[in-house]
Coordinates of C-alpha atoms and ligand atoms in Angstrom, one line a residue:
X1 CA -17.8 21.0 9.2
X2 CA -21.1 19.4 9.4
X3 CA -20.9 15.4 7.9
X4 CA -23.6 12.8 7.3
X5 CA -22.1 9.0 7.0
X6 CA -24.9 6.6 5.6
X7 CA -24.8 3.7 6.0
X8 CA -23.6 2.0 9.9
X9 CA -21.1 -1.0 9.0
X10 CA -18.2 -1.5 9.7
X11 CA -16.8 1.4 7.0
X12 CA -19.5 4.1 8.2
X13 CA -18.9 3.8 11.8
X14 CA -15.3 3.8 11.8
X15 CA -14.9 7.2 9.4
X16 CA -18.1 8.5 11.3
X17 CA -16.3 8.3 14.6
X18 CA -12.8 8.8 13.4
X19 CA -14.0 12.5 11.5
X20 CA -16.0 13.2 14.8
X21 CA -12.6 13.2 16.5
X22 CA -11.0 16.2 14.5
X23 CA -14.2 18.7 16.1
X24 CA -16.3 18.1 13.2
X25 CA -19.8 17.4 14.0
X26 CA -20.9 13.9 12.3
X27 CA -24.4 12.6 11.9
X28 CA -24.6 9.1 11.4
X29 CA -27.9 7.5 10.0
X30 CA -28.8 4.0 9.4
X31 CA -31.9 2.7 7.7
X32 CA -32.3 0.0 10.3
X33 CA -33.8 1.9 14.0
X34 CA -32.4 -0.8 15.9
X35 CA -28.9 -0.6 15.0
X36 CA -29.2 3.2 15.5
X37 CA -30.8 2.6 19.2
X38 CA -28.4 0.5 20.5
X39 CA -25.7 2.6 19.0
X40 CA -26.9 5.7 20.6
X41 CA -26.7 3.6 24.1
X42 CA -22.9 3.2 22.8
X43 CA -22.9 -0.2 22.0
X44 CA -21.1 -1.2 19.3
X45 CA -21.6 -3.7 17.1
X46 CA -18.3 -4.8 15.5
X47 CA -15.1 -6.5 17.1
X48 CA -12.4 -4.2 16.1
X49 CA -9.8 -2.4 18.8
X50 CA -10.1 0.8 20.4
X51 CA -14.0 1.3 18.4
X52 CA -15.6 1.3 21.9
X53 CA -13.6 3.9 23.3
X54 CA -13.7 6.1 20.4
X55 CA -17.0 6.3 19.6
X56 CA -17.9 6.8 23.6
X57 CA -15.3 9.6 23.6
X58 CA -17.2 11.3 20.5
X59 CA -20.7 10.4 21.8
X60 CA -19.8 11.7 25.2
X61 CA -18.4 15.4 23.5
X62 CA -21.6 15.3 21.4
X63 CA -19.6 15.6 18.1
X64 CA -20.9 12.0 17.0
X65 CA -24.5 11.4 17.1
X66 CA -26.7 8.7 15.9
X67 CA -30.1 9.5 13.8
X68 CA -32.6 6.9 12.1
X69 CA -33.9 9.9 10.0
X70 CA -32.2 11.4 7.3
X71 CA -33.2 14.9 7.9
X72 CA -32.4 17.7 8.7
X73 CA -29.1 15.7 8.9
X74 CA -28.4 15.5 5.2
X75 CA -30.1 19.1 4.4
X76 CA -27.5 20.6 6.8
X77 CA -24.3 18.9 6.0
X78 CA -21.3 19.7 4.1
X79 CA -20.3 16.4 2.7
X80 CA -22.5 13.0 2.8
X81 CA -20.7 9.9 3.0
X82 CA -22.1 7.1 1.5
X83 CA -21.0 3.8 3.4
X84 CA -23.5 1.0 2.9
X85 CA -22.3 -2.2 1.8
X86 CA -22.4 -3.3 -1.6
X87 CA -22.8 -7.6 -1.1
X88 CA -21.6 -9.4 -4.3
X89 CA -24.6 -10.9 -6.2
X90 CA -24.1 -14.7 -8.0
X91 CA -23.1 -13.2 -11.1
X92 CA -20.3 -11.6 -9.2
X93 CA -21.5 -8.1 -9.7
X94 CA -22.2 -6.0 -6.3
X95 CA -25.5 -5.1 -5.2
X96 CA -25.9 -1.5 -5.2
X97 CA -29.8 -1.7 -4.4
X98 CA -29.0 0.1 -1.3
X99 CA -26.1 2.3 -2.5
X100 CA -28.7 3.8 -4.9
X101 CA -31.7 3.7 -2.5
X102 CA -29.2 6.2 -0.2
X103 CA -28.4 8.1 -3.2
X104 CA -32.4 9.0 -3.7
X105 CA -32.7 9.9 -1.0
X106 CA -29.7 12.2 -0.5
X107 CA -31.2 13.5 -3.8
X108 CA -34.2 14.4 -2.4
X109 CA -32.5 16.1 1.0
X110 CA -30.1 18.6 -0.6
X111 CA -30.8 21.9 0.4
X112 CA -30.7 24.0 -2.9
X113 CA -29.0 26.8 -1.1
X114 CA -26.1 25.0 0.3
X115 CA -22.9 23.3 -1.6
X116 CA -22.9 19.7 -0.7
X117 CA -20.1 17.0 -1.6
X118 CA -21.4 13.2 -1.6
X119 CA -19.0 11.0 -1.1
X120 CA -18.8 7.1 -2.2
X121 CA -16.9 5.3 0.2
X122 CA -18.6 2.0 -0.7
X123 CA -16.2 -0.1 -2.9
X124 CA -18.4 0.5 -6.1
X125 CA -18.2 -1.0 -9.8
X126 CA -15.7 1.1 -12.1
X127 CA -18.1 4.0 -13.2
X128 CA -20.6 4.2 -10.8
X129 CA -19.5 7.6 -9.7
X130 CA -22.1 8.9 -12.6
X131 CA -24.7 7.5 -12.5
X132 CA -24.5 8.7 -8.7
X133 CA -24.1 12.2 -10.1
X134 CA -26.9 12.0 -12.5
X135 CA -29.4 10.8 -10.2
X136 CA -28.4 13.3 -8.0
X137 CA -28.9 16.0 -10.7
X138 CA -32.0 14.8 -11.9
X139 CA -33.5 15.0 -9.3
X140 CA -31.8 18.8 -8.2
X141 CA -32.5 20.1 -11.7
X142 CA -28.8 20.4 -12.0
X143 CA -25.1 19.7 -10.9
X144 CA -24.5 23.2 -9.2
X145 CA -25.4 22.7 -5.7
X146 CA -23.1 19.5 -5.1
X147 CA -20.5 17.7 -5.7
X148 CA -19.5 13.9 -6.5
X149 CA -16.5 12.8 -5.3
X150 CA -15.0 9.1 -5.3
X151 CA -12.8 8.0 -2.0
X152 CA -11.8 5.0 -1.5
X153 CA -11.0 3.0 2.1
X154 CA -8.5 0.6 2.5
X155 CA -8.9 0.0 6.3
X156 CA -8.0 -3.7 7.3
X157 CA -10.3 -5.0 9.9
X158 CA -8.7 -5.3 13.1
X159 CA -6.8 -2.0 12.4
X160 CA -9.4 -0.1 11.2
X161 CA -8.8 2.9 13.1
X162 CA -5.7 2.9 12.9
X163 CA -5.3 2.7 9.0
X164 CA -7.8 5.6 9.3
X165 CA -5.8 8.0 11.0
X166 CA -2.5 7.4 9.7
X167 CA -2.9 6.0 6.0
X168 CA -0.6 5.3 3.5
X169 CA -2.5 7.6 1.2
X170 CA -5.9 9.5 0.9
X171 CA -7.2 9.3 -2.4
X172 CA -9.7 11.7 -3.6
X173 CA -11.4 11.1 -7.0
X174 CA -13.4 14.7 -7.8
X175 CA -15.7 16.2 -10.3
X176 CA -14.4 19.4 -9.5
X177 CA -12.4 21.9 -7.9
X178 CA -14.5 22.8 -5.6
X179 CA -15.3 19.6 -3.9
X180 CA -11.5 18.8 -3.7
X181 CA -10.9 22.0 -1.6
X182 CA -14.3 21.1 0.4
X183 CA -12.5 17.5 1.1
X184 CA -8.6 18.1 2.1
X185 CA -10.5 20.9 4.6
X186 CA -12.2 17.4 5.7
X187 CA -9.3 15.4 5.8
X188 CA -7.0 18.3 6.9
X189 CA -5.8 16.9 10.3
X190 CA -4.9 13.4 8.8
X191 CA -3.0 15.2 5.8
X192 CA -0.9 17.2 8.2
X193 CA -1.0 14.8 10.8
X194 CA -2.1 17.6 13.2
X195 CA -4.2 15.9 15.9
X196 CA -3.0 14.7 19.3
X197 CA -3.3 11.3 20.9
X198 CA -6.9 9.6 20.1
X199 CA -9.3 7.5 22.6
X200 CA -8.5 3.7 21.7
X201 CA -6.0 4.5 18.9
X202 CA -2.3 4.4 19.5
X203 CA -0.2 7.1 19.3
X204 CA 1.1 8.5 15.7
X205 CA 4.2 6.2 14.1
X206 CA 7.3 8.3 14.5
X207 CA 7.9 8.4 10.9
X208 CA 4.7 9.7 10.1
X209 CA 4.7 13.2 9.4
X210 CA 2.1 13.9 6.7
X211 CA 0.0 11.6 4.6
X212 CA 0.2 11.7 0.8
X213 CA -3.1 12.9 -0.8
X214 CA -3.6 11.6 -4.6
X215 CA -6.1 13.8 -6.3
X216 CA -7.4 12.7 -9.4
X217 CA -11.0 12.0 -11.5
X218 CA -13.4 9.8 -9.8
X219 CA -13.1 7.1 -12.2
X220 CA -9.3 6.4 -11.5
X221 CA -9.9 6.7 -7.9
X222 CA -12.7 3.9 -8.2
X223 CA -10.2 1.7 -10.6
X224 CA -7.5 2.1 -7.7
X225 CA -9.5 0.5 -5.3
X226 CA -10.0 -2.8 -7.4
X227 CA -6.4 -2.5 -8.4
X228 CA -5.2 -1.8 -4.8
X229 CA -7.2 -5.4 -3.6
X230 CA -6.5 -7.2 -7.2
X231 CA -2.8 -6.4 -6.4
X232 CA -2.6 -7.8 -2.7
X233 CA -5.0 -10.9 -3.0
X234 CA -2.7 -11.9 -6.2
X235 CA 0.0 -11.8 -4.0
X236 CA -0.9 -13.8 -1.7
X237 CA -2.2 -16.4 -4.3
X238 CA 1.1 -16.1 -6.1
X239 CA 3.4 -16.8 -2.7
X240 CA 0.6 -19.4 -2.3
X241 CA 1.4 -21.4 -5.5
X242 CA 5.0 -20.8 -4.4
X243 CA 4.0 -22.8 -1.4
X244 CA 2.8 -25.4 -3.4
X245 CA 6.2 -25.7 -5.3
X246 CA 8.2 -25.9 -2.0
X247 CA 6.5 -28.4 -0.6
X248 CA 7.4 -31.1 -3.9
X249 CA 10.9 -29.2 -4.2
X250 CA 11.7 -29.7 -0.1
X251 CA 11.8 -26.0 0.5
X252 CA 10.4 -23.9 3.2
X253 CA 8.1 -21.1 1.6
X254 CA 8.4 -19.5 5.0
X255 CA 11.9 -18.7 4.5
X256 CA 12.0 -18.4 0.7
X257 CA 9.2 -15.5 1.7
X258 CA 11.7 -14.1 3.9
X259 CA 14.2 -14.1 1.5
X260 CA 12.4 -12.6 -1.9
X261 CA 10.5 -10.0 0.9
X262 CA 13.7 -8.1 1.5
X263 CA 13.5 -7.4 -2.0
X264 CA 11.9 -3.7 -1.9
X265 CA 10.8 -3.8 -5.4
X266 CA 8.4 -7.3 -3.8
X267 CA 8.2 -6.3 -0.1
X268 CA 7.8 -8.5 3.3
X269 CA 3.5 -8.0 3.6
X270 CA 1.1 -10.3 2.4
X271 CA 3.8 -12.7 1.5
X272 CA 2.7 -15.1 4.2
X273 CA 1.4 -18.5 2.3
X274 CA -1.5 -20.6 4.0
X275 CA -5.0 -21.6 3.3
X276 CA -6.1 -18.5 1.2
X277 CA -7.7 -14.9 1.6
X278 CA -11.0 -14.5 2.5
X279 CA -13.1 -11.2 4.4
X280 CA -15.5 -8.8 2.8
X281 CA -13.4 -7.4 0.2
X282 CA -11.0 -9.2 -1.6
X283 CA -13.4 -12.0 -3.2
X284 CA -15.9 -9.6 -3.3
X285 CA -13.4 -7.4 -5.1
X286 CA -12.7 -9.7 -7.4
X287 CA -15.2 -11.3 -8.9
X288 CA -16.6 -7.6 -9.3
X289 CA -13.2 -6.5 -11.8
X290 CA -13.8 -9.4 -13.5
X291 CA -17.0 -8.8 -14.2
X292 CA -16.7 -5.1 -15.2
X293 CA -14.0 -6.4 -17.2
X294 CA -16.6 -9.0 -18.6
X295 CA -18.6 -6.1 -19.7
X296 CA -16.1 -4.5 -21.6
X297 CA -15.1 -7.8 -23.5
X298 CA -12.2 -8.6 -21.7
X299 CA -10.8 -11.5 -19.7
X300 CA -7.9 -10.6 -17.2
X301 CA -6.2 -14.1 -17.1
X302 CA -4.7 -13.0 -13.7
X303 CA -7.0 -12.4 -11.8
X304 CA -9.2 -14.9 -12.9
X305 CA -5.9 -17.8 -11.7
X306 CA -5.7 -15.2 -8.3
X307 CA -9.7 -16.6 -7.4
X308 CA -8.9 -20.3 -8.5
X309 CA -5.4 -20.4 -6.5
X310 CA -7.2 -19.6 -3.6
X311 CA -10.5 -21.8 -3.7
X312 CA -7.8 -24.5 -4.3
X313 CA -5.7 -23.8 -1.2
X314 CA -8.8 -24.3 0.7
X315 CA -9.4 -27.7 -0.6
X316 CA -6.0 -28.2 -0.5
X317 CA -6.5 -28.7 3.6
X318 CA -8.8 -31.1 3.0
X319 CA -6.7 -33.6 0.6
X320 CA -3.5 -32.9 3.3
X321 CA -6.1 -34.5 6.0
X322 CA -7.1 -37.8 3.4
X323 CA -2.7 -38.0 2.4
X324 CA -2.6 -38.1 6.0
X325 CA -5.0 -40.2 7.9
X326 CA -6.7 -42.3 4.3
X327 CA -10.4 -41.8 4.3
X328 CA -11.7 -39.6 6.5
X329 CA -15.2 -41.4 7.1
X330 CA -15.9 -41.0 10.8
X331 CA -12.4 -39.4 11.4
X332 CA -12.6 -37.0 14.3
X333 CA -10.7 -33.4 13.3
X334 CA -10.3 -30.5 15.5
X335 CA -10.3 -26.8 13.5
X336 CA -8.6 -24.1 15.5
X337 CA -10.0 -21.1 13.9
X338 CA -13.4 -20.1 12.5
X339 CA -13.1 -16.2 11.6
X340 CA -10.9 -14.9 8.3
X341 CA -7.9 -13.4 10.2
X342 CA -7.2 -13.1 14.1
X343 CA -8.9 -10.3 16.0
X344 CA -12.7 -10.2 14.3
X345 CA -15.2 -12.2 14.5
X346 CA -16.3 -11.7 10.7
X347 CA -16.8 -14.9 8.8
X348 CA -17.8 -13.5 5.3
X349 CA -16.2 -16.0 3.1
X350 CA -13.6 -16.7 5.4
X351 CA -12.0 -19.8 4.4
X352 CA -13.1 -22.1 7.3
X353 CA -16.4 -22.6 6.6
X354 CA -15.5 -24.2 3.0
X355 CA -12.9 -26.7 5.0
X356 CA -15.1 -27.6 7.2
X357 CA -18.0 -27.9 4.5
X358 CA -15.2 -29.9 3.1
X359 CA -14.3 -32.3 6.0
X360 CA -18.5 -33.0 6.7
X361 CA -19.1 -34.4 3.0
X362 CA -16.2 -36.7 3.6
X363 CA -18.1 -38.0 6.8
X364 CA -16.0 -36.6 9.2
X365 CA -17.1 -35.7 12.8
X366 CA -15.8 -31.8 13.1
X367 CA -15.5 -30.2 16.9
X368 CA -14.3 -26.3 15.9
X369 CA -13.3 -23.9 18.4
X370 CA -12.5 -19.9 17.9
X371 CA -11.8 -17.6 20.7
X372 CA -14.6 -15.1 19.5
X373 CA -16.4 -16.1 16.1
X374 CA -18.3 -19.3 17.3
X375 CA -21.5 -17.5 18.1
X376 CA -21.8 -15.7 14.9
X377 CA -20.7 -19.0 13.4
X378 CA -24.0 -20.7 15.3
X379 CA -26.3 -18.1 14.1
X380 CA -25.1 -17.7 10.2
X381 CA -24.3 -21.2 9.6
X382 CA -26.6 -23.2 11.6
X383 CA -26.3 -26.3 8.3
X384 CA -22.8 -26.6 9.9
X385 CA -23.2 -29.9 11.6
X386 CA -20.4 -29.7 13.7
X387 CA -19.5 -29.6 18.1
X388 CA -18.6 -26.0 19.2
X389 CA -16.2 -26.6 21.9
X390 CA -14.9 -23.9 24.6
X391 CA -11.2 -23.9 24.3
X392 CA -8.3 -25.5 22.2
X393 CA -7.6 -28.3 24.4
X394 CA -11.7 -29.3 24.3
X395 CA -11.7 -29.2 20.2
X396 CA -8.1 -31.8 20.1
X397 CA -9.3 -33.8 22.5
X398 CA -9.6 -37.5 20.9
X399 CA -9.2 -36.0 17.3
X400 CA -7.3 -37.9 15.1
X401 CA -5.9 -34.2 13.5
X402 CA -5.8 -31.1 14.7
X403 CA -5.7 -28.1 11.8
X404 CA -4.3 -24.8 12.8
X405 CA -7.6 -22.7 10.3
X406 CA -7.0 -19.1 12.0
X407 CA -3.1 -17.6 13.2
X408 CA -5.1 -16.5 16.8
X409 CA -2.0 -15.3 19.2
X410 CA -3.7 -18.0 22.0
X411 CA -3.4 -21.4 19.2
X412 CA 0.9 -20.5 19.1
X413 CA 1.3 -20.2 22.9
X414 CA -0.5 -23.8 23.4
X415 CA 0.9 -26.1 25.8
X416 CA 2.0 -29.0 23.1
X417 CA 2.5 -31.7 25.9
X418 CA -0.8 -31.1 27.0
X419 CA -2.2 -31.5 23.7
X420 CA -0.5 -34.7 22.7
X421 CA -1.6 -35.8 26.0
X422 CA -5.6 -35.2 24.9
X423 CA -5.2 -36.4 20.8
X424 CA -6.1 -39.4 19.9
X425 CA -3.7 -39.4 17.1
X426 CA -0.9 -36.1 17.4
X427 CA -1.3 -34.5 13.8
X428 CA -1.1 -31.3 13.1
X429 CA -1.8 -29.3 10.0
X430 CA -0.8 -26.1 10.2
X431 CA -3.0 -23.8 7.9
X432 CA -1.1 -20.7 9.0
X433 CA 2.4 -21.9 9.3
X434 CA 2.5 -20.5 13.4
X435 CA 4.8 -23.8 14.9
X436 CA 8.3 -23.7 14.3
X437 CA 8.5 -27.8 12.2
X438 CA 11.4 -29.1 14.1
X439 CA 10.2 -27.6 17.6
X440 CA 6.8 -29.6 17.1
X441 CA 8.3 -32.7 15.6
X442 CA 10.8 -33.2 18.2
X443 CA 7.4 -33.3 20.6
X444 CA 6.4 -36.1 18.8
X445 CA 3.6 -34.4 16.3
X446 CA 3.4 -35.6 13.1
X447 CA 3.0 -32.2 11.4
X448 CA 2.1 -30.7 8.0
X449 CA 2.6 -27.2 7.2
X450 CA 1.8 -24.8 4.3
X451 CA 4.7 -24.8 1.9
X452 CA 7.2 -26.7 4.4
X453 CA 9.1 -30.0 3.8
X454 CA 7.4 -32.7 5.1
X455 CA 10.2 -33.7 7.7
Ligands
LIG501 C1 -8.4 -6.1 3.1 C2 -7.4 -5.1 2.6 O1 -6.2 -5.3 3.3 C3 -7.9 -3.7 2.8 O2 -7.0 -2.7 2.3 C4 -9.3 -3.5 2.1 O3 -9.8 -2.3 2.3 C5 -10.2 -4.6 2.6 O4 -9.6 -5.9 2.4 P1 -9.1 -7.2 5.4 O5 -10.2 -7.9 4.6 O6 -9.5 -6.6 6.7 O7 -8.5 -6.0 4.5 O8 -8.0 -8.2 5.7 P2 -6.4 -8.4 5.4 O9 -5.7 -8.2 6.6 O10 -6.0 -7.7 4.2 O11 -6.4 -10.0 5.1 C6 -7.2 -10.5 4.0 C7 -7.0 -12.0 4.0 O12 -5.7 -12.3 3.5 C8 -7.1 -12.7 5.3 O13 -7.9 -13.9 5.1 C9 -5.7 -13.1 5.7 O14 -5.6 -14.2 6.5 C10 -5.1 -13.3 4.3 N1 -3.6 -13.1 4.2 C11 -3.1 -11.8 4.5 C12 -2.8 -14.1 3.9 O15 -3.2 -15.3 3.7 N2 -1.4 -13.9 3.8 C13 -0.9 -12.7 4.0 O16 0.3 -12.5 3.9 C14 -1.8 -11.6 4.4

């Protein structure tokens, strides 16, 4: 098949060069020329594992190819998938000034003659799907030369090929028969599994022998997204507030997690209590429901608590610090950890900047380090008034605290004697719960963990 992504983020290059794998043929255009050069010279601009080799692979075959034009690309593809990003606007809604400004002009590339599906991959308010259609027709003189279809990712950055290949579940969310057939032929070799081993992408999980396929209208597939994000941030803000509890009750959230986990109705993921969710989607997910549930006159009390639990937990850090050291005026704190989660270097609203943001009003003097996010940290957040150092031991040297902001694999292999040797004063809170409390304390660190009794 012939496919068009729009649209080079992090979503658009990752279906654009996972589809190029299974032999289809996969234009990928981008507005911006510069993105689009340096892409065609194969460099690529996210962190995430196995991309490089991947999209080389693809490049090198001449299945995957780069274009800063839409046409003849769009007028000669079978499905267009639309992957821009849709940033969240104050009010909480997303901005879909450049979902629509593709949809135009997808409208005015469809060749008459040919049956095109476009496809929204962009996480896109509940019932966007048609006015995408409308456009579309308006400007075609009609609905009979293409298809709407509504397909949701839920790739986690970091394993965003992998969650690609081998999903839990494709869900497609059609106007009609006709695009659903033109879209399992599209998603055929992850259905059934059929492909062999991928550039960059481990091999297939033994238990994975075909991948569930929902088919339903484009409006439930669109609700399922919010619901899928709505349903996992919660969680984590509910075994957060759980957390909380612990720590006044003297229990240890970590193993109360453990044991409610093993539960399968609840389930051992995203039960992992710490400073709060952050990344591209979840907040941006959120405030989006709850404004599309504004619209219709409704407030969901739940998800509403989900967004306040976290922006607490965050501050939360903060007040640990003050219980811990009294005023933090001129108080030297090390932050281990500047991206959202380990392995990216993505800070969109990840929950570091606001605890550092945090520490700075209160006057203290803030040396950060992260294994791969400080640069992007220096360019988006130059206000940030605070020492970049270049390693762990660098950022605790002469702090009086030491917070543990991102669970990178290098912050739980660090030599603790060494680091108590270089602190001024050996706190620790730990953000992330990665030290084992008694291991730590018997070093001589006066430590605080998430959820954790206090000794
Ligand atoms: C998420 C969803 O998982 C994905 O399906 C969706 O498409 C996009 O949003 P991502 O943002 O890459 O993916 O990150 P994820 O791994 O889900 O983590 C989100 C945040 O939750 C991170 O800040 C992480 O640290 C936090 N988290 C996760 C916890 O605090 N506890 C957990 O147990 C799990």
């Amino acid at each position: 098949m012939i496919i068009s992504v729009v649209g080079m983020g992090y979503v658009g290059l990752v279906t654009g060069a996972c589809l190029a794998s299974f032999g289809h043929k996969v234009f990928c255009y981008d507005r911006d020329p510069a993105k689009i050069e340096s892409l065609k010279k194969k460099i690529v601009p996210v962190y995430e594992k196995g991309m490089k080799e991947l999209v080389e692979a693809n490049v090198d075959s001449g299945q995957l190819l780069f274009t800063s034009s839409p046409n003849p690309a769009f007028r000669i593809s079978d499905v267009i998938i639309i992957a821009v990003g849709t940033p969240a606007l104050k009010t909480g809604e997303p901005d879909l000034s450049s979902f629509f400004s593709a949809t135009r002009q997808i409208g005015e590339s469809l060749d008459p003659e040919r049956f095109t599906v476009v496809v929204t991959k962009s996480t896109v308010p509940v019932g966007t799907w048609s006015k995408l259609a409308s456009i579309l027709g308006s400007q075609r003189g009609g609905h009979s030369h293409f298809g709407v279809v509504s397909n949701p990712e839920f790739l986690r950055e970091g394993n965003a090929l992998w969650d690609t290949v081998y999903p839990d579940r494709i869900v497609i969310g059609a106007c009609c028969q006709r695009s659903v057939k033109v879209i399992r032929d599209l998603y055929r070799p992850i259905i059934e599994q059929s492909f062999g081993n991928l550039p960059g992408i481990p091999p297939r999980p033994g238990h994975l022998k075909r991948v569930e396929l929902i088919v339903t209208t484009p409006v439930n597939a669109e609700m399922i997204k919010y619901a899928a994000n709505v349903f996992l941030a919660t969680k984590i803000s509910l075994i957060n507030e759980i957390a909380n509890i612990c720590e006044r009750v003297g229990a240890d959230v970590t193993v109360v997690s453990r044991g409610v986990g093993l539960d399968h109705r609840i389930g051992p993921e995203f039960l992992k209590a710490g400073i709060g969710w952050g990344g591209s989607c979840f907040g941006k997910d959120l405030a989006s429901i709850l404004h599309t549930a504004g619209k219709y006159g409704y407030f969901p009390q739940i998800i509403d608590a989900a967004v306040q639990v976290n922006t607490r937990q965050r501050q939360k850090i903060v007040l640990d610090l003050e219980d811990l050291l009294g005023d933090l005026g001129g108080r030297t704190i090390g932050i281990l950890g500047l991206s959202f989660k380990p392995n990216t270097n993505d800070l969109r609203d990840a929950p570091s900047l606001d605890i550092i943001s945090g520490l700075l009003e209160k006057g203290a003097v803030v040396k950060v380090y992260d294994p791969v996010a400080m640069d992007e940290c220096k360019r988006q957040h130059p206000e940030l008034t605070v020492t970049y150092e270049y390693s762990a031991i660098k950022a605790a040297s002469n702090a009086d605290a030491l917070v543990i902001v991102t669970e990178w694999e290098e912050f739980r292999n660090l030599d603790l004697k060494q680091l108590k040797g270089v602190m001024k004063q050996a706190v620790i809170v730990d953000g992330r719960n990665i030290f084992a409390p008694r291991a730590i304390r018997k070093e001589g660190f006066i430590y605080k963990g998430i959820g954790r009794p206090d000794k």
